[in-house]
Amino acid sequence: MANVNYLAVLLAGFASFMLGWAWYGGLFKNAWIKSSGITPEKIQEMQRGPNAARALVVTFLSQIVIALAIAVLIEWTGAAGWQQGLGLGLSVWIGFAAPFGLIANIHSGKSLQAFVIDAGYQLIYLALMGVVIGAWR
């Protein structure tokens, strides 16, 4: 991990965190709420309740861990440049994130639309992480 660009990891994690804010807090907020079966009261509790800050911190730290894993994979595979970083990010989504998300969705009782919204976010942030980290390698 000596060749990992930690500044790129932090930037990729932060960018993905902010993308999530725009994705779930704006672009797909109403569709995600409706398709997930979450009540408006539950949303308010999630946003203002005692666990709101903890959820944001855990989400941000998780994004950093994911970005670090992408950086390590880029290092191990010898990928260089944003194009190869993009390919690696997309491969991680196709091979891991999408199937894990689909399995979780099938067993959660959420609608297929909820899966599509979640998977779309994961696709974009993994691609973004690959591009950022690959470009700065």
mmCIF file of N, CA and C in Angstrom:
data_model
loop_
_atom_site.group_PDB
_atom_site.id
_atom_site.type_symbol
_atom_site.label_atom_id
_atom_site.label_comp_id
_atom_site.label_asym_id
_atom_site.label_seq_id
_atom_site.Cartn_x
_atom_site.Cartn_y
_atom_site.Cartn_z
ATOM 1 N N MET A 1 0.812 -1.197 0.000
ATOM 2 C CA MET A 1 0.000 0.000 0.000
ATOM 3 C C MET A 1 0.856 1.261 0.000
ATOM 4 N N ALA A 2 2.133 1.066 -0.205
ATOM 5 C CA ALA A 2 3.040 2.201 -0.178
ATOM 6 C C ALA A 2 2.776 3.161 -1.336
ATOM 7 N N ASN A 3 2.272 2.661 -2.459
ATOM 8 C CA ASN A 3 2.051 3.511 -3.627
ATOM 9 C C ASN A 3 0.625 4.045 -3.737
ATOM 10 N N VAL A 4 -0.181 3.840 -2.725
ATOM 11 C CA VAL A 4 -1.547 4.338 -2.737
ATOM 12 C C VAL A 4 -1.518 5.853 -2.524
ATOM 13 N N ASN A 5 -2.244 6.567 -3.350
ATOM 14 C CA ASN A 5 -2.364 8.014 -3.203
ATOM 15 C C ASN A 5 -3.521 8.289 -2.238
ATOM 16 N N TYR A 6 -3.180 8.558 -0.997
ATOM 17 C CA TYR A 6 -4.201 8.724 0.038
ATOM 18 C C TYR A 6 -5.038 9.988 -0.155
ATOM 19 N N LEU A 7 -4.473 11.000 -0.784
ATOM 20 C CA LEU A 7 -5.255 12.190 -1.089
ATOM 21 C C LEU A 7 -6.350 11.846 -2.110
ATOM 22 N N ALA A 8 -6.007 11.027 -3.101
ATOM 23 C CA ALA A 8 -7.001 10.577 -4.086
ATOM 24 C C ALA A 8 -8.073 9.723 -3.411
ATOM 25 N N VAL A 9 -7.672 8.899 -2.456
ATOM 26 C CA VAL A 9 -8.635 8.075 -1.708
ATOM 27 C C VAL A 9 -9.612 8.976 -0.955
ATOM 28 N N LEU A 10 -9.093 9.982 -0.266
ATOM 29 C CA LEU A 10 -9.964 10.908 0.473
ATOM 30 C C LEU A 10 -10.891 11.674 -0.467
ATOM 31 N N LEU A 11 -10.361 12.142 -1.589
ATOM 32 C CA LEU A 11 -11.182 12.868 -2.551
ATOM 33 C C LEU A 11 -12.264 11.965 -3.131
ATOM 34 N N ALA A 12 -11.908 10.737 -3.495
ATOM 35 C CA ALA A 12 -12.885 9.796 -4.062
ATOM 36 C C ALA A 12 -13.965 9.457 -3.040
ATOM 37 N N GLY A 13 -13.572 9.240 -1.799
ATOM 38 C CA GLY A 13 -14.546 8.953 -0.745
ATOM 39 C C GLY A 13 -15.468 10.129 -0.490
ATOM 40 N N PHE A 14 -14.902 11.323 -0.440
ATOM 41 C CA PHE A 14 -15.710 12.520 -0.211
ATOM 42 C C PHE A 14 -16.660 12.772 -1.382
ATOM 43 N N ALA A 15 -16.160 12.627 -2.609
ATOM 44 C CA ALA A 15 -17.002 12.831 -3.796
ATOM 45 C C ALA A 15 -18.164 11.844 -3.808
ATOM 46 N N SER A 16 -17.904 10.611 -3.431
ATOM 47 C CA SER A 16 -18.958 9.602 -3.395
ATOM 48 C C SER A 16 -19.973 9.899 -2.303
ATOM 49 N N PHE A 17 -19.500 10.381 -1.176
ATOM 50 C CA PHE A 17 -20.390 10.776 -0.084
ATOM 51 C C PHE A 17 -21.308 11.912 -0.537
ATOM 52 N N MET A 18 -20.741 12.904 -1.208
ATOM 53 C CA MET A 18 -21.539 14.034 -1.683
ATOM 54 C C MET A 18 -22.502 13.597 -2.793
ATOM 55 N N LEU A 19 -22.074 12.667 -3.623
ATOM 56 C CA LEU A 19 -22.969 12.125 -4.644
ATOM 57 C C LEU A 19 -24.169 11.464 -3.975
ATOM 58 N N GLY A 20 -23.944 10.736 -2.895
ATOM 59 C CA GLY A 20 -25.034 10.113 -2.157
ATOM 60 C C GLY A 20 -26.002 11.135 -1.606
ATOM 61 N N TRP A 21 -25.475 12.251 -1.126
ATOM 62 C CA TRP A 21 -26.333 13.325 -0.618
ATOM 63 C C TRP A 21 -27.224 13.851 -1.739
ATOM 64 N N ALA A 22 -26.647 14.078 -2.917
ATOM 65 C CA ALA A 22 -27.438 14.575 -4.047
ATOM 66 C C ALA A 22 -28.402 13.503 -4.562
ATOM 67 N N TRP A 23 -27.952 12.265 -4.595
ATOM 68 C CA TRP A 23 -28.746 11.150 -5.131
ATOM 69 C C TRP A 23 -29.988 10.887 -4.280
ATOM 70 N N TYR A 24 -29.751 10.688 -2.987
ATOM 71 C CA TYR A 24 -30.849 10.319 -2.090
ATOM 72 C C TYR A 24 -31.548 11.528 -1.474
ATOM 73 N N GLY A 25 -30.869 12.652 -1.433
ATOM 74 C CA GLY A 25 -31.465 13.838 -0.836
ATOM 75 C C GLY A 25 -32.143 14.747 -1.845
ATOM 76 N N GLY A 26 -31.956 14.459 -3.124
ATOM 77 C CA GLY A 26 -32.528 15.320 -4.140
ATOM 78 C C GLY A 26 -33.046 14.558 -5.342
ATOM 79 N N LEU A 27 -32.133 14.077 -6.159
ATOM 80 C CA LEU A 27 -32.497 13.466 -7.443
ATOM 81 C C LEU A 27 -33.545 12.361 -7.338
ATOM 82 N N PHE A 28 -33.324 11.425 -6.433
ATOM 83 C CA PHE A 28 -34.204 10.267 -6.328
ATOM 84 C C PHE A 28 -34.874 10.140 -4.971
ATOM 85 N N LYS A 29 -34.911 11.229 -4.229
ATOM 86 C CA LYS A 29 -35.435 11.194 -2.865
ATOM 87 C C LYS A 29 -36.852 10.617 -2.804
ATOM 88 N N ASN A 30 -37.765 11.219 -3.513
ATOM 89 C CA ASN A 30 -39.166 10.783 -3.430
ATOM 90 C C ASN A 30 -39.363 9.380 -3.987
ATOM 91 N N ALA A 31 -38.722 9.079 -5.114
ATOM 92 C CA ALA A 31 -38.857 7.739 -5.712
ATOM 93 C C ALA A 31 -38.275 6.683 -4.783
ATOM 94 N N TRP A 32 -37.137 6.991 -4.147
ATOM 95 C CA TRP A 32 -36.514 6.015 -3.250
ATOM 96 C C TRP A 32 -37.376 5.791 -2.008
ATOM 97 N N ILE A 33 -37.899 6.875 -1.455
ATOM 98 C CA ILE A 33 -38.758 6.750 -0.274
ATOM 99 C C ILE A 33 -39.968 5.877 -0.609
ATOM 100 N N LYS A 34 -40.618 6.182 -1.708
ATOM 101 C CA LYS A 34 -41.813 5.434 -2.104
ATOM 102 C C LYS A 34 -41.481 3.972 -2.395
ATOM 103 N N SER A 35 -40.414 3.735 -3.137
ATOM 104 C CA SER A 35 -40.082 2.358 -3.525
ATOM 105 C C SER A 35 -39.518 1.539 -2.368
ATOM 106 N N SER A 36 -38.996 2.208 -1.353
ATOM 107 C CA SER A 36 -38.439 1.492 -0.197
ATOM 108 C C SER A 36 -39.475 1.204 0.869
ATOM 109 N N GLY A 37 -40.644 1.831 0.760
ATOM 110 C CA GLY A 37 -41.692 1.612 1.749
ATOM 111 C C GLY A 37 -41.416 2.303 3.072
ATOM 112 N N ILE A 38 -40.624 3.355 3.028
ATOM 113 C CA ILE A 38 -40.284 4.093 4.242
ATOM 114 C C ILE A 38 -41.269 5.240 4.408
ATOM 115 N N THR A 39 -41.786 5.400 5.593
ATOM 116 C CA THR A 39 -42.753 6.465 5.853
ATOM 117 C C THR A 39 -42.038 7.813 5.998
ATOM 118 N N PRO A 40 -42.756 8.904 5.740
ATOM 119 C CA PRO A 40 -42.160 10.232 5.957
ATOM 120 C C PRO A 40 -41.709 10.429 7.405
ATOM 121 N N GLU A 41 -42.435 9.832 8.336
ATOM 122 C CA GLU A 41 -42.039 9.941 9.753
ATOM 123 C C GLU A 41 -40.697 9.252 10.002
ATOM 124 N N LYS A 42 -40.506 8.108 9.370
ATOM 125 C CA LYS A 42 -39.244 7.378 9.515
ATOM 126 C C LYS A 42 -38.094 8.175 8.901
ATOM 127 N N ILE A 43 -38.352 8.815 7.777
ATOM 128 C CA ILE A 43 -37.326 9.656 7.151
ATOM 129 C C ILE A 43 -36.935 10.791 8.094
ATOM 130 N N GLN A 44 -37.918 11.458 8.695
ATOM 131 C CA GLN A 44 -37.615 12.545 9.633
ATOM 132 C C GLN A 44 -36.823 12.022 10.824
ATOM 133 N N GLU A 45 -37.185 10.855 11.313
ATOM 134 C CA GLU A 45 -36.450 10.255 12.431
ATOM 135 C C GLU A 45 -35.016 9.957 12.022
ATOM 136 N N MET A 46 -34.838 9.440 10.811
ATOM 137 C CA MET A 46 -33.494 9.130 10.315
ATOM 138 C C MET A 46 -32.654 10.391 10.158
ATOM 139 N N GLN A 47 -33.294 11.487 9.745
ATOM 140 C CA GLN A 47 -32.571 12.736 9.497
ATOM 141 C C GLN A 47 -32.321 13.546 10.761
ATOM 142 N N ARG A 48 -33.201 13.426 11.731
ATOM 143 C CA ARG A 48 -33.097 14.290 12.908
ATOM 144 C C ARG A 48 -32.956 13.533 14.220
ATOM 145 N N GLY A 49 -33.055 12.226 14.149
ATOM 146 C CA GLY A 49 -33.014 11.419 15.352
ATOM 147 C C GLY A 49 -31.622 11.334 15.952
ATOM 148 N N PRO A 50 -31.516 10.627 17.062
ATOM 149 C CA PRO A 50 -30.239 10.533 17.769
ATOM 150 C C PRO A 50 -29.156 9.800 16.974
ATOM 151 N N ASN A 51 -29.539 9.018 15.987
ATOM 152 C CA ASN A 51 -28.553 8.265 15.216
ATOM 153 C C ASN A 51 -28.177 8.936 13.898
ATOM 154 N N ALA A 52 -28.722 10.116 13.619
ATOM 155 C CA ALA A 52 -28.479 10.783 12.337
ATOM 156 C C ALA A 52 -27.000 11.086 12.122
ATOM 157 N N ALA A 53 -26.364 11.681 13.103
ATOM 158 C CA ALA A 53 -24.942 12.022 12.964
ATOM 159 C C ALA A 53 -24.096 10.762 12.837
ATOM 160 N N ARG A 54 -24.419 9.759 13.617
ATOM 161 C CA ARG A 54 -23.673 8.500 13.550
ATOM 162 C C ARG A 54 -23.798 7.883 12.157
ATOM 163 N N ALA A 55 -24.997 7.917 11.583
ATOM 164 C CA ALA A 55 -25.210 7.354 10.251
ATOM 165 C C ALA A 55 -24.357 8.074 9.210
ATOM 166 N N LEU A 56 -24.264 9.394 9.315
ATOM 167 C CA LEU A 56 -23.446 10.152 8.368
ATOM 168 C C LEU A 56 -21.963 9.836 8.528
ATOM 169 N N VAL A 57 -21.492 9.743 9.758
ATOM 170 C CA VAL A 57 -20.083 9.433 10.008
ATOM 171 C C VAL A 57 -19.746 8.023 9.504
ATOM 172 N N VAL A 58 -20.606 7.062 9.811
ATOM 173 C CA VAL A 58 -20.373 5.681 9.360
ATOM 174 C C VAL A 58 -20.393 5.612 7.832
ATOM 175 N N THR A 59 -21.326 6.334 7.216
ATOM 176 C CA THR A 59 -21.397 6.352 5.752
ATOM 177 C C THR A 59 -20.126 6.945 5.156
ATOM 178 N N PHE A 60 -19.679 8.064 5.686
ATOM 179 C CA PHE A 60 -18.464 8.701 5.172
ATOM 180 C C PHE A 60 -17.250 7.790 5.344
ATOM 181 N N LEU A 61 -17.090 7.213 6.525
ATOM 182 C CA LEU A 61 -15.953 6.322 6.755
ATOM 183 C C LEU A 61 -16.027 5.089 5.860
ATOM 184 N N SER A 62 -17.218 4.591 5.629
ATOM 185 C CA SER A 62 -17.383 3.444 4.731
ATOM 186 C C SER A 62 -16.973 3.810 3.307
ATOM 187 N N GLN A 63 -17.314 5.014 2.875
ATOM 188 C CA GLN A 63 -16.902 5.457 1.541
ATOM 189 C C GLN A 63 -15.377 5.539 1.444
ATOM 190 N N ILE A 64 -14.738 5.973 2.499
ATOM 191 C CA ILE A 64 -13.267 6.024 2.512
ATOM 192 C C ILE A 64 -12.688 4.610 2.422
ATOM 193 N N VAL A 65 -13.253 3.691 3.164
ATOM 194 C CA VAL A 65 -12.777 2.294 3.119
ATOM 195 C C VAL A 65 -12.951 1.713 1.717
ATOM 196 N N ILE A 66 -14.098 1.963 1.097
ATOM 197 C CA ILE A 66 -14.334 1.477 -0.259
ATOM 198 C C ILE A 66 -13.316 2.088 -1.221
ATOM 199 N N ALA A 67 -13.081 3.392 -1.107
ATOM 200 C CA ALA A 67 -12.101 4.056 -1.971
ATOM 201 C C ALA A 67 -10.704 3.476 -1.750
ATOM 202 N N LEU A 68 -10.363 3.185 -0.510
ATOM 203 C CA LEU A 68 -9.064 2.578 -0.224
ATOM 204 C C LEU A 68 -8.970 1.193 -0.864
ATOM 205 N N ALA A 69 -10.036 0.426 -0.795
ATOM 206 C CA ALA A 69 -10.035 -0.899 -1.434
ATOM 207 C C ALA A 69 -9.874 -0.780 -2.946
ATOM 208 N N ILE A 70 -10.534 0.188 -3.548
ATOM 209 C CA ILE A 70 -10.370 0.430 -4.990
ATOM 210 C C ILE A 70 -8.920 0.801 -5.291
ATOM 211 N N ALA A 71 -8.328 1.651 -4.453
ATOM 212 C CA ALA A 71 -6.937 2.052 -4.652
ATOM 213 C C ALA A 71 -5.994 0.862 -4.553
ATOM 214 N N VAL A 72 -6.254 -0.013 -3.597
ATOM 215 C CA VAL A 72 -5.414 -1.216 -3.452
ATOM 216 C C VAL A 72 -5.579 -2.115 -4.675
ATOM 217 N N LEU A 73 -6.799 -2.295 -5.144
ATOM 218 C CA LEU A 73 -7.019 -3.105 -6.349
ATOM 219 C C LEU A 73 -6.329 -2.494 -7.561
ATOM 220 N N ILE A 74 -6.390 -1.190 -7.676
ATOM 221 C CA ILE A 74 -5.693 -0.517 -8.779
ATOM 222 C C ILE A 74 -4.198 -0.751 -8.676
ATOM 223 N N GLU A 75 -3.681 -0.674 -7.476
ATOM 224 C CA GLU A 75 -2.252 -0.920 -7.253
ATOM 225 C C GLU A 75 -1.889 -2.363 -7.611
ATOM 226 N N TRP A 76 -2.651 -3.314 -7.110
ATOM 227 C CA TRP A 76 -2.365 -4.735 -7.346
ATOM 228 C C TRP A 76 -2.460 -5.115 -8.820
ATOM 229 N N THR A 77 -3.431 -4.534 -9.517
ATOM 230 C CA THR A 77 -3.619 -4.893 -10.925
ATOM 231 C C THR A 77 -2.702 -4.114 -11.855
ATOM 232 N N GLY A 78 -2.085 -3.071 -11.344
ATOM 233 C CA GLY A 78 -1.216 -2.255 -12.179
ATOM 234 C C GLY A 78 -1.990 -1.329 -13.101
ATOM 235 N N ALA A 79 -3.270 -1.135 -12.817
ATOM 236 C CA ALA A 79 -4.083 -0.244 -13.644
ATOM 237 C C ALA A 79 -3.502 1.165 -13.574
ATOM 238 N N ALA A 80 -3.503 1.839 -14.697
ATOM 239 C CA ALA A 80 -2.974 3.203 -14.737
ATOM 240 C C ALA A 80 -3.883 4.048 -15.618
ATOM 241 N N GLY A 81 -4.164 5.240 -15.164
ATOM 242 C CA GLY A 81 -4.996 6.155 -15.930
ATOM 243 C C GLY A 81 -6.463 6.022 -15.567
ATOM 244 N N TRP A 82 -7.193 7.048 -15.919
ATOM 245 C CA TRP A 82 -8.604 7.083 -15.541
ATOM 246 C C TRP A 82 -9.409 6.006 -16.248
ATOM 247 N N GLN A 83 -9.018 5.628 -17.486
ATOM 248 C CA GLN A 83 -9.783 4.629 -18.220
ATOM 249 C C GLN A 83 -9.714 3.261 -17.540
ATOM 250 N N GLN A 84 -8.522 2.868 -17.138
ATOM 251 C CA GLN A 84 -8.385 1.582 -16.450
ATOM 252 C C GLN A 84 -9.000 1.642 -15.057
ATOM 253 N N GLY A 85 -8.917 2.789 -14.411
ATOM 254 C CA GLY A 85 -9.594 2.964 -13.126
ATOM 255 C C GLY A 85 -11.099 2.834 -13.281
ATOM 256 N N LEU A 86 -11.628 3.422 -14.341
ATOM 257 C CA LEU A 86 -13.058 3.296 -14.637
ATOM 258 C C LEU A 86 -13.426 1.831 -14.863
ATOM 259 N N GLY A 87 -12.631 1.132 -15.645
ATOM 260 C CA GLY A 87 -12.892 -0.289 -15.900
ATOM 261 C C GLY A 87 -12.878 -1.111 -14.622
ATOM 262 N N LEU A 88 -11.949 -0.805 -13.730
ATOM 263 C CA LEU A 88 -11.895 -1.537 -12.470
ATOM 264 C C LEU A 88 -13.106 -1.220 -11.600
ATOM 265 N N GLY A 89 -13.490 0.042 -11.533
ATOM 266 C CA GLY A 89 -14.678 0.428 -10.758
ATOM 267 C C GLY A 89 -15.933 -0.251 -11.285
ATOM 268 N N LEU A 90 -16.083 -0.289 -12.607
ATOM 269 C CA LEU A 90 -17.239 -0.951 -13.207
ATOM 270 C C LEU A 90 -17.208 -2.455 -12.952
ATOM 271 N N SER A 91 -16.030 -3.048 -12.993
ATOM 272 C CA SER A 91 -15.897 -4.485 -12.716
ATOM 273 C C SER A 91 -16.284 -4.817 -11.280
ATOM 274 N N VAL A 92 -15.900 -3.971 -10.358
ATOM 275 C CA VAL A 92 -16.273 -4.174 -8.954
ATOM 276 C C VAL A 92 -17.791 -4.086 -8.803
ATOM 277 N N TRP A 93 -18.407 -3.150 -9.519
ATOM 278 C CA TRP A 93 -19.865 -3.041 -9.451
ATOM 279 C C TRP A 93 -20.531 -4.284 -10.040
ATOM 280 N N ILE A 94 -20.105 -4.686 -11.233
ATOM 281 C CA ILE A 94 -20.723 -5.841 -11.902
ATOM 282 C C ILE A 94 -20.516 -7.127 -11.107
ATOM 283 N N GLY A 95 -19.321 -7.303 -10.572
ATOM 284 C CA GLY A 95 -18.988 -8.559 -9.916
ATOM 285 C C GLY A 95 -19.349 -8.655 -8.446
ATOM 286 N N PHE A 96 -19.482 -7.516 -7.784
ATOM 287 C CA PHE A 96 -19.718 -7.550 -6.341
ATOM 288 C C PHE A 96 -20.938 -6.719 -5.914
ATOM 289 N N ALA A 97 -20.886 -5.414 -6.148
ATOM 290 C CA ALA A 97 -21.924 -4.527 -5.607
ATOM 291 C C ALA A 97 -23.308 -4.865 -6.133
ATOM 292 N N ALA A 98 -23.443 -5.024 -7.442
ATOM 293 C CA ALA A 98 -24.778 -5.291 -8.006
ATOM 294 C C ALA A 98 -25.341 -6.628 -7.507
ATOM 295 N N PRO A 99 -24.576 -7.721 -7.558
ATOM 296 C CA PRO A 99 -25.134 -8.978 -7.035
ATOM 297 C C PRO A 99 -25.442 -8.931 -5.538
ATOM 298 N N PHE A 100 -24.548 -8.330 -4.735
ATOM 299 C CA PHE A 100 -24.831 -8.211 -3.295
ATOM 300 C C PHE A 100 -26.106 -7.411 -3.066
ATOM 301 N N GLY A 101 -26.237 -6.291 -3.784
ATOM 302 C CA GLY A 101 -27.413 -5.454 -3.642
ATOM 303 C C GLY A 101 -28.689 -6.153 -4.073
ATOM 304 N N LEU A 102 -28.613 -6.932 -5.149
ATOM 305 C CA LEU A 102 -29.786 -7.655 -5.623
ATOM 306 C C LEU A 102 -30.208 -8.723 -4.619
ATOM 307 N N ILE A 103 -29.244 -9.424 -4.064
ATOM 308 C CA ILE A 103 -29.547 -10.438 -3.038
ATOM 309 C C ILE A 103 -30.218 -9.779 -1.836
ATOM 310 N N ALA A 104 -29.653 -8.670 -1.376
ATOM 311 C CA ALA A 104 -30.237 -7.961 -0.231
ATOM 312 C C ALA A 104 -31.637 -7.458 -0.572
ATOM 313 N N ASN A 105 -31.811 -6.962 -1.786
ATOM 314 C CA ASN A 105 -33.119 -6.443 -2.195
ATOM 315 C C ASN A 105 -34.164 -7.553 -2.225
ATOM 316 N N ILE A 106 -33.835 -8.684 -2.771
ATOM 317 C CA ILE A 106 -34.783 -9.799 -2.876
ATOM 318 C C ILE A 106 -35.263 -10.227 -1.492
ATOM 319 N N HIS A 107 -34.365 -10.210 -0.521
ATOM 320 C CA HIS A 107 -34.714 -10.673 0.825
ATOM 321 C C HIS A 107 -35.281 -9.576 1.722
ATOM 322 N N SER A 108 -35.244 -8.326 1.261
ATOM 323 C CA SER A 108 -35.737 -7.230 2.098
ATOM 324 C C SER A 108 -37.196 -6.901 1.838
ATOM 325 N N GLY A 109 -37.715 -7.371 0.736
ATOM 326 C CA GLY A 109 -39.095 -7.052 0.391
ATOM 327 C C GLY A 109 -39.262 -5.697 -0.264
ATOM 328 N N LYS A 110 -38.155 -5.021 -0.558
ATOM 329 C CA LYS A 110 -38.232 -3.738 -1.244
ATOM 330 C C LYS A 110 -38.523 -3.973 -2.723
ATOM 331 N N SER A 111 -38.973 -2.937 -3.382
ATOM 332 C CA SER A 111 -39.316 -3.050 -4.794
ATOM 333 C C SER A 111 -38.058 -3.098 -5.658
ATOM 334 N N LEU A 112 -38.246 -3.546 -6.891
ATOM 335 C CA LEU A 112 -37.149 -3.556 -7.851
ATOM 336 C C LEU A 112 -36.673 -2.130 -8.118
ATOM 337 N N GLN A 113 -37.582 -1.164 -8.073
ATOM 338 C CA GLN A 113 -37.203 0.236 -8.280
ATOM 339 C C GLN A 113 -36.204 0.692 -7.212
ATOM 340 N N ALA A 114 -36.391 0.253 -5.973
ATOM 341 C CA ALA A 114 -35.444 0.604 -4.907
ATOM 342 C C ALA A 114 -34.064 0.045 -5.231
ATOM 343 N N PHE A 115 -34.027 -1.197 -5.735
ATOM 344 C CA PHE A 115 -32.744 -1.787 -6.133
ATOM 345 C C PHE A 115 -32.099 -0.974 -7.244
ATOM 346 N N VAL A 116 -32.874 -0.580 -8.247
ATOM 347 C CA VAL A 116 -32.331 0.168 -9.382
ATOM 348 C C VAL A 116 -31.755 1.507 -8.906
ATOM 349 N N ILE A 117 -32.445 2.176 -8.013
ATOM 350 C CA ILE A 117 -31.951 3.455 -7.486
ATOM 351 C C ILE A 117 -30.652 3.238 -6.706
ATOM 352 N N ASP A 118 -30.645 2.250 -5.818
ATOM 353 C CA ASP A 118 -29.441 1.965 -5.026
ATOM 354 C C ASP A 118 -28.288 1.503 -5.917
ATOM 355 N N ALA A 119 -28.575 0.603 -6.843
ATOM 356 C CA ALA A 119 -27.532 0.070 -7.716
ATOM 357 C C ALA A 119 -26.983 1.151 -8.642
ATOM 358 N N GLY A 120 -27.850 2.059 -9.078
ATOM 359 C CA GLY A 120 -27.382 3.161 -9.917
ATOM 360 C C GLY A 120 -26.401 4.047 -9.178
ATOM 361 N N TYR A 121 -26.707 4.327 -7.924
ATOM 362 C CA TYR A 121 -25.790 5.113 -7.096
ATOM 363 C C TYR A 121 -24.455 4.384 -6.936
ATOM 364 N N GLN A 122 -24.517 3.106 -6.635
ATOM 365 C CA GLN A 122 -23.288 2.342 -6.453
ATOM 366 C C GLN A 122 -22.472 2.274 -7.744
ATOM 367 N N LEU A 123 -23.146 2.104 -8.862
ATOM 368 C CA LEU A 123 -22.460 2.078 -10.157
ATOM 369 C C LEU A 123 -21.700 3.376 -10.383
ATOM 370 N N ILE A 124 -22.373 4.488 -10.156
ATOM 371 C CA ILE A 124 -21.726 5.778 -10.423
ATOM 372 C C ILE A 124 -20.599 6.050 -9.444
ATOM 373 N N TYR A 125 -20.808 5.751 -8.146
ATOM 374 C CA TYR A 125 -19.725 6.089 -7.218
ATOM 375 C C TYR A 125 -18.530 5.159 -7.362
ATOM 376 N N LEU A 126 -18.740 3.906 -7.702
ATOM 377 C CA LEU A 126 -17.593 3.028 -7.933
ATOM 378 C C LEU A 126 -16.838 3.431 -9.194
ATOM 379 N N ALA A 127 -17.570 3.819 -10.228
ATOM 380 C CA ALA A 127 -16.919 4.317 -11.443
ATOM 381 C C ALA A 127 -16.153 5.599 -11.137
ATOM 382 N N LEU A 128 -16.775 6.504 -10.372
ATOM 383 C CA LEU A 128 -16.128 7.764 -9.996
ATOM 384 C C LEU A 128 -14.866 7.505 -9.184
ATOM 385 N N MET A 129 -14.953 6.604 -8.233
ATOM 386 C CA MET A 129 -13.759 6.283 -7.442
ATOM 387 C C MET A 129 -12.642 5.742 -8.327
ATOM 388 N N GLY A 130 -13.008 4.841 -9.229
ATOM 389 C CA GLY A 130 -11.993 4.286 -10.141
ATOM 390 C C GLY A 130 -11.339 5.356 -10.993
ATOM 391 N N VAL A 131 -12.143 6.277 -11.507
ATOM 392 C CA VAL A 131 -11.615 7.351 -12.342
ATOM 393 C C VAL A 131 -10.681 8.249 -11.544
ATOM 394 N N VAL A 132 -11.118 8.697 -10.380
ATOM 395 C CA VAL A 132 -10.314 9.614 -9.562
ATOM 396 C C VAL A 132 -9.001 8.952 -9.138
ATOM 397 N N ILE A 133 -9.103 7.756 -8.623
ATOM 398 C CA ILE A 133 -7.896 7.089 -8.108
ATOM 399 C C ILE A 133 -6.988 6.650 -9.255
ATOM 400 N N GLY A 134 -7.596 6.139 -10.333
ATOM 401 C CA GLY A 134 -6.801 5.744 -11.503
ATOM 402 C C GLY A 134 -6.069 6.929 -12.127
ATOM 403 N N ALA A 135 -6.730 8.062 -12.201
ATOM 404 C CA ALA A 135 -6.116 9.258 -12.791
ATOM 405 C C ALA A 135 -4.952 9.775 -11.954
ATOM 406 N N TRP A 136 -5.029 9.585 -10.652
ATOM 407 C CA TRP A 136 -3.981 10.101 -9.754
ATOM 408 C C TRP A 136 -2.934 9.066 -9.391
ATOM 409 N N ARG A 137 -2.951 7.938 -10.039
ATOM 410 C CA ARG A 137 -1.972 6.891 -9.721
ATOM 411 C C ARG A 137 -0.625 7.278 -10.245
#
